[in-house]
Short mmCIF file of C-alpha atoms and ligand atoms in Angstrom, two decimals:
data_model
loop_
_atom_site.label_atom_id
_atom_site.label_comp_id
_atom_site.label_asym_id
_atom_site.label_seq_id
_atom_site.Cartn_x
_atom_site.Cartn_y
_atom_site.Cartn_z
CA MET A 1 -50.55 35.01 263.51
CA LYS A 2 -52.67 38.11 262.83
CA LYS A 3 -56.27 37.53 262.83
CA LYS A 4 -57.80 38.17 259.26
CA LEU A 5 -60.54 40.49 258.04
CA TYR A 6 -62.40 40.33 254.63
CA ILE A 7 -64.42 43.06 253.47
CA LYS A 8 -67.22 43.17 250.92
CA THR A 9 -68.66 46.61 250.09
CA PHE A 10 -71.67 47.38 248.09
CA GLY A 11 -73.21 50.62 247.13
CA CYS A 12 -71.83 54.27 246.93
CA GLN A 13 -68.37 55.90 247.70
CA MET A 14 -69.54 56.76 251.26
CA ASN A 15 -69.77 53.00 251.84
CA VAL A 16 -66.17 52.50 250.47
CA TYR A 17 -64.80 55.24 252.87
CA ASP A 18 -66.87 53.75 255.84
CA SER A 19 -65.43 50.12 255.08
CA ALA A 20 -61.97 51.68 255.10
CA ARG A 21 -62.58 53.40 258.39
CA MET A 22 -63.89 50.16 259.99
CA ARG A 23 -60.82 48.30 258.40
CA ASP A 24 -58.59 51.03 260.12
CA ALA A 25 -60.38 50.32 263.38
CA LEU A 26 -59.76 46.73 263.29
CA MET A 27 -56.09 47.17 262.24
CA VAL A 28 -55.61 48.95 265.35
CA LEU A 29 -57.09 45.77 267.14
CA GLY A 30 -54.51 43.62 265.38
CA TYR A 31 -56.49 42.47 262.24
CA ALA A 32 -54.92 42.22 258.78
CA GLU A 33 -57.02 42.44 255.68
CA THR A 34 -57.42 39.58 253.39
CA ASP A 35 -59.05 39.28 249.92
CA LYS A 36 -59.68 35.49 250.71
CA PRO A 37 -63.07 35.00 252.62
CA GLU A 38 -62.22 31.42 253.17
CA PHE A 39 -59.29 32.44 255.49
CA ALA A 40 -60.95 35.18 257.34
CA ASP A 41 -61.62 35.47 261.13
CA VAL A 42 -64.11 38.25 260.58
CA ILE A 43 -66.22 38.80 257.36
CA LEU A 44 -67.84 42.45 257.18
CA ILE A 45 -70.28 43.08 254.45
CA ASN A 46 -71.26 46.64 254.01
CA THR A 47 -74.59 46.88 252.44
CA CYS A 48 -76.54 49.33 250.37
CA HIS A 49 -80.38 50.11 250.37
CA ILE A 50 -80.78 52.70 247.76
CA ARG A 51 -82.71 50.44 245.38
CA GLU A 52 -84.36 47.07 245.71
CA LYS A 53 -81.70 45.17 243.74
CA ALA A 54 -79.13 46.53 246.13
CA SER A 55 -80.44 45.10 249.29
CA GLU A 56 -81.03 41.63 247.49
CA LYS A 57 -77.19 41.46 246.87
CA LEU A 58 -76.66 41.20 250.79
CA PHE A 59 -78.65 37.71 250.92
CA SER A 60 -76.79 36.32 247.72
CA GLU A 61 -73.50 37.34 249.28
CA LEU A 62 -74.53 35.61 252.80
CA GLY A 63 -75.28 32.65 250.90
CA ARG A 64 -72.03 32.30 249.08
CA LEU A 65 -69.84 33.20 252.20
CA GLY A 66 -71.88 30.90 254.44
CA GLN A 67 -70.64 27.95 252.19
CA ILE A 68 -66.96 28.89 252.34
CA LYS A 69 -66.19 30.61 255.61
CA LYS A 70 -64.21 29.18 258.41
CA LYS A 71 -66.39 27.53 261.00
CA ASN A 72 -65.78 30.11 263.69
CA ALA A 73 -65.60 33.14 261.44
CA LEU A 74 -67.78 35.97 262.49
CA ILE A 75 -70.12 37.76 260.13
CA VAL A 76 -70.72 41.48 260.64
CA VAL A 77 -73.24 43.11 258.33
CA ALA A 78 -73.09 46.92 258.29
CA GLY A 79 -74.65 49.92 256.21
CA CYS A 80 -77.87 51.18 255.15
CA VAL A 81 -79.75 47.79 254.95
CA VAL A 82 -79.28 47.27 258.75
CA GLN A 83 -80.48 50.88 259.52
CA ALA A 84 -83.51 50.34 257.50
CA ASP A 85 -84.20 46.54 258.27
CA GLY A 86 -81.87 45.36 261.09
CA ALA A 87 -84.13 43.16 263.02
CA GLU A 88 -85.72 41.69 260.02
CA ILE A 89 -82.27 40.72 258.30
CA LEU A 90 -81.14 39.06 261.68
CA ARG A 91 -84.42 37.06 261.52
CA ARG A 92 -83.95 36.17 257.78
CA SER A 93 -80.39 35.02 258.14
CA PRO A 94 -79.08 33.09 261.16
CA LEU A 95 -75.47 33.59 259.74
CA ILE A 96 -75.27 37.12 260.93
CA ASP A 97 -73.43 37.57 264.23
CA ILE A 98 -73.47 41.51 264.31
CA ALA A 99 -75.52 44.19 262.62
CA LEU A 100 -74.24 47.70 262.54
CA GLY A 101 -76.00 50.84 261.26
CA PRO A 102 -73.85 53.40 259.56
CA GLN A 103 -73.91 55.82 262.65
CA SER A 104 -72.48 53.05 264.93
CA TYR A 105 -69.41 51.89 263.23
CA HIS A 106 -67.19 53.34 265.99
CA GLU A 107 -68.72 50.86 268.15
CA LEU A 108 -67.42 47.87 266.22
CA PRO A 109 -64.08 47.23 268.03
CA LYS A 110 -65.86 47.01 271.36
CA ILE A 111 -68.60 44.92 270.25
CA LEU A 112 -65.96 42.49 268.56
CA THR A 113 -63.69 42.46 271.71
CA GLU A 114 -66.84 41.52 273.87
CA TYR A 115 -68.46 39.35 271.54
CA ASN A 116 -69.44 35.99 273.27
CA ARG A 117 -71.72 33.69 271.52
CA GLN A 118 -73.59 32.93 274.63
CA LYS A 119 -74.51 36.52 274.83
CA GLY A 120 -76.21 36.20 271.56
CA ARG A 121 -76.05 38.30 268.67
CA ALA A 122 -75.66 42.08 268.60
CA ILE A 123 -77.31 44.91 266.61
CA ARG A 124 -76.68 48.67 266.78
CA ALA A 125 -78.83 50.88 264.51
CA GLU A 126 -79.41 54.04 266.67
CA PHE A 127 -78.50 57.57 265.75
CA PRO A 128 -76.17 58.22 268.78
CA ALA A 129 -75.69 61.62 270.17
CA GLU A 130 -72.00 61.42 269.67
CA SER A 131 -70.35 61.59 266.26
CA LYS A 132 -68.78 58.46 265.06
CA PHE A 133 -65.96 60.48 263.43
CA ASP A 134 -64.69 61.42 267.02
CA PHE A 135 -64.10 57.82 267.83
CA LEU A 136 -62.89 56.07 264.69
CA PRO A 137 -59.06 55.81 264.69
CA ARG A 138 -56.77 57.73 262.25
CA PRO A 139 -56.39 56.24 258.78
CA GLN A 140 -53.90 53.56 258.82
CA LYS A 141 -53.70 52.95 255.13
CA SER A 142 -54.42 54.80 251.92
CA SER A 143 -54.74 54.30 248.14
CA ALA A 144 -53.33 56.67 245.78
CA ASN A 145 -56.90 57.92 245.39
CA ALA A 146 -58.42 58.45 248.76
CA PHE A 147 -61.99 58.96 249.83
CA LEU A 148 -62.61 61.54 252.69
CA ALA A 149 -66.08 62.02 254.25
CA ILE A 150 -66.55 65.72 255.18
CA GLN A 151 -70.42 65.68 255.41
CA GLU A 152 -73.04 63.09 255.93
CA GLY A 153 -76.76 62.65 256.10
CA CYS A 154 -79.31 64.43 254.10
CA ASP A 155 -82.34 67.08 254.94
CA ASN A 156 -83.70 67.21 251.49
CA PHE A 157 -86.09 64.18 251.67
CA CYS A 158 -86.57 63.52 247.86
CA SER A 159 -89.94 61.61 247.82
CA TYR A 160 -88.15 58.35 246.29
CA CYS A 161 -85.11 58.28 248.60
CA VAL A 162 -84.13 56.41 251.68
CA VAL A 163 -81.02 58.27 252.63
CA PRO A 164 -82.52 60.73 254.97
CA TYR A 165 -83.88 57.59 256.91
CA THR A 166 -80.72 55.63 256.64
CA ARG A 167 -78.10 58.20 257.14
CA GLY A 168 -79.99 60.65 259.36
CA CYS A 169 -79.67 64.48 259.12
CA GLU A 170 -77.08 66.61 257.64
CA TYR A 171 -73.87 66.95 259.60
CA SER A 172 -70.78 68.84 258.64
CA ARG A 173 -67.38 67.76 259.99
CA PRO A 174 -65.14 70.71 261.40
CA SER A 175 -62.52 71.88 258.87
CA THR A 176 -59.62 71.21 261.31
CA GLU A 177 -60.54 67.53 261.46
CA ILE A 178 -60.95 67.23 257.74
CA LEU A 179 -57.60 68.78 256.86
CA LYS A 180 -55.86 66.82 259.69
CA GLU A 181 -57.24 63.50 257.98
CA ALA A 182 -56.36 64.81 254.63
CA LYS A 183 -52.72 65.31 255.57
CA GLU A 184 -52.69 61.84 257.16
CA LEU A 185 -53.96 60.27 253.95
CA VAL A 186 -51.24 62.16 252.04
CA LYS A 187 -48.57 60.94 254.29
CA LEU A 188 -49.88 57.43 253.76
CA GLY A 189 -49.56 57.81 249.82
CA ALA A 190 -52.67 59.55 248.68
CA LYS A 191 -52.13 61.69 245.65
CA GLU A 192 -55.91 62.51 244.92
CA ILE A 193 -58.60 62.97 247.69
CA MET A 194 -62.28 62.86 246.76
CA LEU A 195 -64.42 64.86 249.34
CA LEU A 196 -67.46 62.91 250.04
CA GLY A 197 -71.06 63.72 251.29
CA GLN A 198 -74.66 62.95 250.44
CA ASN A 199 -74.96 66.64 249.89
CA VAL A 200 -71.22 67.55 249.70
CA ASN A 201 -71.76 71.17 248.60
CA SER A 202 -74.00 71.86 251.53
CA TRP A 203 -70.95 71.49 253.78
CA HIS A 204 -70.36 74.71 255.93
CA GLY A 205 -67.63 75.48 258.44
CA ASP A 206 -67.31 78.36 260.88
CA GLN A 207 -68.08 81.84 259.85
CA GLY A 208 -70.11 81.10 256.84
CA ARG A 209 -67.29 79.11 255.05
CA ASP A 210 -68.38 76.93 252.28
CA LEU A 211 -66.94 73.95 250.37
CA GLY A 212 -65.09 76.43 247.92
CA ASP A 213 -63.21 77.76 250.83
CA LEU A 214 -62.30 74.20 252.22
CA ILE A 215 -61.10 73.05 248.88
CA ARG A 216 -58.70 76.15 248.51
CA ASP A 217 -57.27 75.17 252.03
CA MET A 218 -56.85 71.60 251.02
CA ALA A 219 -55.03 72.72 248.00
CA LYS A 220 -52.30 74.10 250.19
CA ILE A 221 -51.47 70.49 251.35
CA ARG A 222 -47.99 69.62 249.89
CA GLY A 223 -47.96 66.26 248.20
CA LEU A 224 -51.84 66.47 247.37
CA LYS A 225 -51.95 66.72 243.64
CA ARG A 226 -55.87 66.34 243.00
CA ILE A 227 -59.07 67.25 244.74
CA ARG A 228 -62.65 66.10 243.62
CA TYR A 229 -65.97 66.18 245.62
CA THR A 230 -69.17 64.29 245.21
CA THR A 231 -72.17 64.35 245.28
CA SER A 232 -73.58 67.96 244.77
CA TYR A 233 -77.20 69.16 245.18
CA PRO A 234 -78.11 71.63 242.38
CA SER A 235 -79.68 74.25 244.33
CA LYS A 236 -76.92 74.37 247.03
CA MET A 237 -74.28 75.40 244.44
CA THR A 238 -72.57 78.53 245.44
CA GLN A 239 -70.72 81.02 243.07
CA ASN A 240 -67.63 80.59 245.43
CA LEU A 241 -67.48 76.89 244.79
CA ILE A 242 -68.09 77.41 241.00
CA ASN A 243 -65.21 79.96 241.17
CA THR A 244 -62.70 77.42 242.93
CA HIS A 245 -62.89 75.47 239.60
CA ALA A 246 -61.27 78.59 238.00
CA ASP A 247 -58.66 79.47 240.50
CA THR A 248 -57.53 76.33 242.19
CA LYS A 249 -55.50 74.16 239.95
CA LYS A 250 -55.69 70.95 241.90
CA LEU A 251 -59.46 70.91 241.82
CA MET A 252 -60.19 68.55 238.89
CA PRO A 253 -62.62 69.57 236.01
CA TYR A 254 -65.31 67.36 236.73
CA ILE A 255 -68.65 67.93 238.56
CA HIS A 256 -71.26 65.28 239.29
CA LEU A 257 -74.68 67.17 239.43
CA PRO A 258 -77.61 64.96 239.46
CA ILE A 259 -80.81 66.29 237.79
CA GLN A 260 -82.94 63.06 238.04
CA SER A 261 -85.46 64.22 235.55
CA GLY A 262 -85.97 66.84 232.92
CA SER A 263 -89.52 67.58 233.56
CA ASP A 264 -90.40 70.31 236.16
CA ARG A 265 -93.62 68.46 236.88
CA ILE A 266 -91.68 65.34 237.91
CA LEU A 267 -88.95 67.31 239.82
CA LYS A 268 -91.71 68.83 241.73
CA ALA A 269 -93.32 65.34 242.72
CA MET A 270 -89.72 64.10 243.48
CA ASN A 271 -89.45 67.13 245.86
CA ARG A 272 -86.35 68.37 244.20
CA GLN A 273 -85.72 72.03 245.11
CA TYR A 274 -84.87 73.34 241.44
CA THR A 275 -86.39 73.65 238.09
CA VAL A 276 -84.83 72.40 234.77
CA ALA A 277 -84.08 76.19 233.95
CA GLU A 278 -82.30 76.73 237.22
CA TYR A 279 -80.17 73.61 236.80
CA GLU A 280 -79.02 74.54 233.17
CA LYS A 281 -78.07 77.89 234.44
CA ILE A 282 -75.77 76.54 236.95
CA ILE A 283 -74.25 74.29 234.34
CA ALA A 284 -73.85 77.39 232.22
CA GLN A 285 -72.02 79.10 235.21
CA PHE A 286 -69.57 76.21 235.47
CA ARG A 287 -68.82 76.29 231.80
CA ALA A 288 -68.10 79.93 231.81
CA VAL A 289 -65.41 79.52 234.38
CA ARG A 290 -64.05 76.17 233.12
CA PRO A 291 -65.16 75.54 229.51
CA ASP A 292 -63.61 72.07 229.40
CA ILE A 293 -65.49 70.87 232.54
CA ALA A 294 -66.92 67.21 232.43
CA ILE A 295 -70.38 67.21 233.55
CA SER A 296 -71.99 64.01 235.00
CA SER A 297 -75.57 63.29 236.41
CA ASP A 298 -77.84 60.69 237.87
CA PHE A 299 -81.31 60.07 236.37
CA ILE A 300 -84.36 58.19 237.45
CA VAL A 301 -86.75 57.06 234.87
CA GLY A 302 -90.17 55.65 235.51
CA PHE A 303 -90.99 57.84 238.57
CA PRO A 304 -94.73 57.54 239.48
CA GLY A 305 -96.79 59.53 236.86
CA GLU A 306 -94.07 60.17 234.49
CA THR A 307 -95.67 60.53 230.99
CA GLU A 308 -94.02 59.88 227.59
CA GLY A 309 -93.97 63.66 227.27
CA ASP A 310 -92.01 64.01 230.69
CA PHE A 311 -89.63 61.43 229.56
CA GLU A 312 -89.09 63.16 226.29
CA GLN A 313 -88.25 66.32 228.35
CA THR A 314 -85.51 64.27 229.84
CA LEU A 315 -83.98 63.22 226.75
CA ALA A 316 -84.26 66.67 225.33
CA LEU A 317 -82.39 68.05 228.48
CA VAL A 318 -79.66 65.33 227.89
CA GLU A 319 -79.35 66.46 224.33
CA ARG A 320 -78.97 70.22 225.51
CA VAL A 321 -76.44 69.41 228.28
CA LYS A 322 -73.98 66.94 226.71
CA TYR A 323 -72.88 64.80 229.51
CA ALA A 324 -69.34 63.35 230.00
CA SER A 325 -70.62 60.30 232.12
CA SER A 326 -73.79 59.37 233.77
CA PHE A 327 -75.82 56.86 235.98
CA SER A 328 -79.29 56.13 235.30
CA PHE A 329 -81.84 54.00 236.99
CA LYS A 330 -85.38 52.79 236.92
CA PHE A 331 -87.42 53.98 239.77
CA SER A 332 -87.47 51.45 242.60
CA ALA A 333 -90.31 52.05 245.10
CA ARG A 334 -88.62 52.05 248.62
CA PRO A 335 -90.71 51.11 251.55
CA GLY A 336 -91.34 54.07 253.89
CA THR A 337 -90.85 56.73 251.20
CA PRO A 338 -93.84 58.94 249.93
CA ALA A 339 -93.13 57.90 246.18
CA SER A 340 -93.63 54.36 247.02
CA LEU A 341 -97.13 55.17 248.04
CA MET A 342 -98.05 57.32 244.85
CA LYS A 343 -100.88 55.84 242.96
CA ASN A 344 -99.79 55.98 239.49
CA GLN A 345 -96.78 53.67 239.53
CA ILE A 346 -95.29 52.99 236.01
CA PRO A 347 -95.28 49.26 234.66
CA GLU A 348 -91.82 47.65 234.61
CA ASP A 349 -91.70 47.11 230.90
CA ILE A 350 -92.23 50.75 230.24
CA LYS A 351 -89.62 51.61 232.79
CA THR A 352 -87.15 49.28 231.06
CA LYS A 353 -87.92 50.77 227.60
CA ARG A 354 -87.26 54.27 228.76
CA LEU A 355 -84.08 53.26 230.60
CA MET A 356 -82.63 51.69 227.52
CA LYS A 357 -83.60 54.70 225.33
CA LEU A 358 -81.91 57.04 227.72
CA GLN A 359 -78.85 54.85 228.37
CA LYS A 360 -78.23 54.64 224.58
CA LEU A 361 -78.19 58.60 224.38
CA LEU A 362 -75.94 58.97 227.39
CA GLN A 363 -73.74 56.27 226.05
CA SER A 364 -73.33 58.04 222.78
CA GLN A 365 -72.55 61.28 224.63
CA GLN A 366 -70.00 59.62 226.84
CA ARG A 367 -68.25 58.17 223.73
CA ALA A 368 -68.29 61.54 222.04
CA PHE A 369 -66.74 63.14 225.05
CA ASN A 370 -64.18 60.35 225.12
CA GLU A 371 -63.45 60.69 221.36
CA ALA A 372 -62.89 64.29 221.72
CA THR A 373 -59.92 63.75 224.00
CA VAL A 374 -58.08 61.60 221.49
CA ASP A 375 -54.64 63.29 220.39
CA LYS A 376 -54.67 65.48 223.57
CA GLU A 377 -52.19 64.97 226.29
CA LEU A 378 -53.70 64.41 229.80
CA ASP A 379 -52.37 63.60 233.43
CA VAL A 380 -53.49 60.09 234.57
CA LEU A 381 -53.25 58.90 238.03
CA LEU A 382 -52.48 55.16 237.91
CA ILE A 383 -54.39 53.23 240.47
CA GLU A 384 -55.03 49.62 239.62
CA ARG A 385 -53.96 46.69 237.13
CA GLY A 386 -55.77 46.68 233.86
CA LYS A 387 -57.60 43.62 232.38
CA GLU A 388 -54.41 42.50 230.47
CA ASN A 389 -50.92 41.92 231.81
CA GLY A 390 -48.66 44.84 231.61
CA GLN A 391 -51.61 47.22 231.43
CA LEU A 392 -52.64 49.77 234.39
CA LEU A 393 -55.82 51.67 234.67
CA GLY A 394 -55.97 55.17 235.85
CA TYR A 395 -58.36 58.27 235.75
CA SER A 396 -57.81 61.45 233.65
CA PRO A 397 -58.66 64.81 235.22
CA TYR A 398 -62.05 64.44 233.63
CA MET A 399 -62.54 61.03 235.38
CA GLN A 400 -62.25 59.04 232.26
CA GLY A 401 -61.07 55.41 232.94
CA THR A 402 -57.65 55.35 231.06
CA VAL A 403 -55.80 52.32 229.96
CA VAL A 404 -51.95 52.36 229.47
CA LYS A 405 -49.19 50.07 228.99
CA ALA A 406 -47.03 50.52 232.21
CA PRO A 407 -44.93 48.26 234.73
CA LEU A 408 -46.69 47.57 238.26
CA ASN A 409 -44.25 49.92 240.02
CA MET A 410 -45.82 52.92 238.37
CA LEU A 411 -49.04 52.31 240.39
CA GLY A 412 -50.01 55.52 242.31
CA GLU A 413 -47.84 57.67 239.98
CA ILE A 414 -49.30 60.56 237.97
CA VAL A 415 -48.11 60.40 234.26
CA ARG A 416 -48.47 62.44 231.28
CA VAL A 417 -50.44 60.27 228.62
CA LYS A 418 -51.17 60.77 224.91
CA ILE A 419 -54.55 59.64 224.23
CA ILE A 420 -54.67 57.40 221.03
CA GLY A 421 -58.18 55.64 221.34
CA ALA A 422 -61.59 56.04 222.94
CA SER A 423 -64.73 54.02 223.51
CA ALA A 424 -68.05 54.73 225.30
CA THR A 425 -66.57 53.41 228.54
CA ALA A 426 -62.82 54.22 228.56
CA ILE A 427 -59.84 55.87 226.69
CA THR A 428 -56.56 54.28 225.95
CA GLY A 429 -53.12 56.09 225.86
CA LYS A 430 -49.31 56.06 225.65
CA ILE A 431 -47.07 57.33 228.66
CA ILE A 432 -45.03 60.28 227.50
CA THR A 433 -43.30 61.45 230.63
CA GLN A 434 -43.42 60.79 234.27
N1 LIG B 1 -85.13 54.53 242.80
C1 LIG B 1 -84.21 54.72 241.73
N2 LIG B 1 -83.06 55.41 241.87
C2 LIG B 1 -82.93 56.03 243.07
N3 LIG B 1 -81.73 56.69 243.39
C3 LIG B 1 -82.05 57.12 244.65
N4 LIG B 1 -83.32 56.59 245.14
C4 LIG B 1 -83.85 55.75 244.04
C5 LIG B 1 -84.92 55.06 243.85
N5 LIG B 1 -85.84 54.95 244.95
C6 LIG B 1 -80.83 57.11 242.71
C7 LIG B 1 -80.61 58.72 242.36
C8 LIG B 1 -79.51 58.97 243.11
C9 LIG B 1 -78.51 57.95 243.05
C10 LIG B 1 -77.73 57.69 244.19
O1 LIG B 1 -79.44 56.71 243.27
O2 LIG B 1 -80.50 58.93 240.91
O3 LIG B 1 -79.03 60.33 242.75
FE1 LIG B 2 -81.47 61.03 248.53
FE2 LIG B 2 -82.33 63.56 247.72
FE3 LIG B 2 -80.67 63.33 249.70
FE4 LIG B 2 -79.80 62.81 247.39
S1 LIG B 2 -80.68 64.70 248.01
S2 LIG B 2 -79.54 61.67 249.36
S3 LIG B 2 -81.51 61.91 246.37
S4 LIG B 2 -83.02 62.63 249.76
#
């Protein structure tokens, strides 16, 4: 009987990718993945540290899993919480056997093989000189929509953000390695690849090649139907990458470009390297080459010192841009970041009020975007079961969640769908052809 591995992933898409690579490494060791933690021999929790609530989830998950796990099951905690607070979480929870920071995943097979309870618990949270990517095994499994990390880390040091401390400095993987991994994912069934990086558009290859060039190379891979990338940083956008949206059919018409705030004063305090006007100019450039492109963003409300006037400017910016989808958060003071020490912190109730107001506006824009696709025909990649029997959920080119009636054996297919209904969160449609 194969040993079983259960994985719980919190946080961003990079964490989903990292979990898949750790799974691949353990599959090579003979583990099989299970969705039932009570039968698992190894329980892996991949954690997120971006906001306070995100790290608290680790401890409620540990509590839940501690109750149901097999007696000898090992608990491995990975991810950014370990990088930030490794020793502290080992102290706080005796359930954790192994703790691994994001740059140490390649050591997991070795640590597990050597694991011996007498030796005590293991923690790895350094930034080793070697790249983990050189040591992780090839992908063993892929979903129809795969993630591929091409860049990691961040040198921007936004004043609120822990990422530069948990993921380290920027690193671009070489294009030969990326293209090889992409071909392997396609062989394993990937139809769409989402290129990932904390600053994905600052990816660079040899001889000044940028992300636009890499995407054009990827588009030549037979069997790969769709390409996406996330997350981009506004001031690192190049005209070449913007043009790729016009000349590369496989590149989907969707761009996630976080602005965070509509006030130049707040952007400066956040240490973001652009102004609102510069951001809007980039959006206009995207729309010039791809008028239908779906635009998405992240927002933070209640950053220290944010006045009603600053917040109004964020609302006004949203009114002007018209977003297809968005993510918005209350500012969360993260230990060790400059913003956590700023004097003029905003009271929780004001943050909540602003967030609700912003989300209402963003939701109405998302609904309007979805409604505008009703009666259109869109290609949808079907990737999971819907809520009801006989339904599948997929994604349109614009990244809209799309519900259709379809048999299970159509999972992983791209189908032509006539859109018949829309809400703020999804669209529904009827399959016309396969
Ligand atoms: N508080 C609130 N939101 C944050 N984000 C990052 N750090 C914080 C923080 N300290 C948000 C930003 C970023 C997204 C991934 O998370 O909007 O773009
Ligand atoms: Fe964090 Fe800013 Fe880097 Fe994004 S660009 S990961 S928000 S420091």
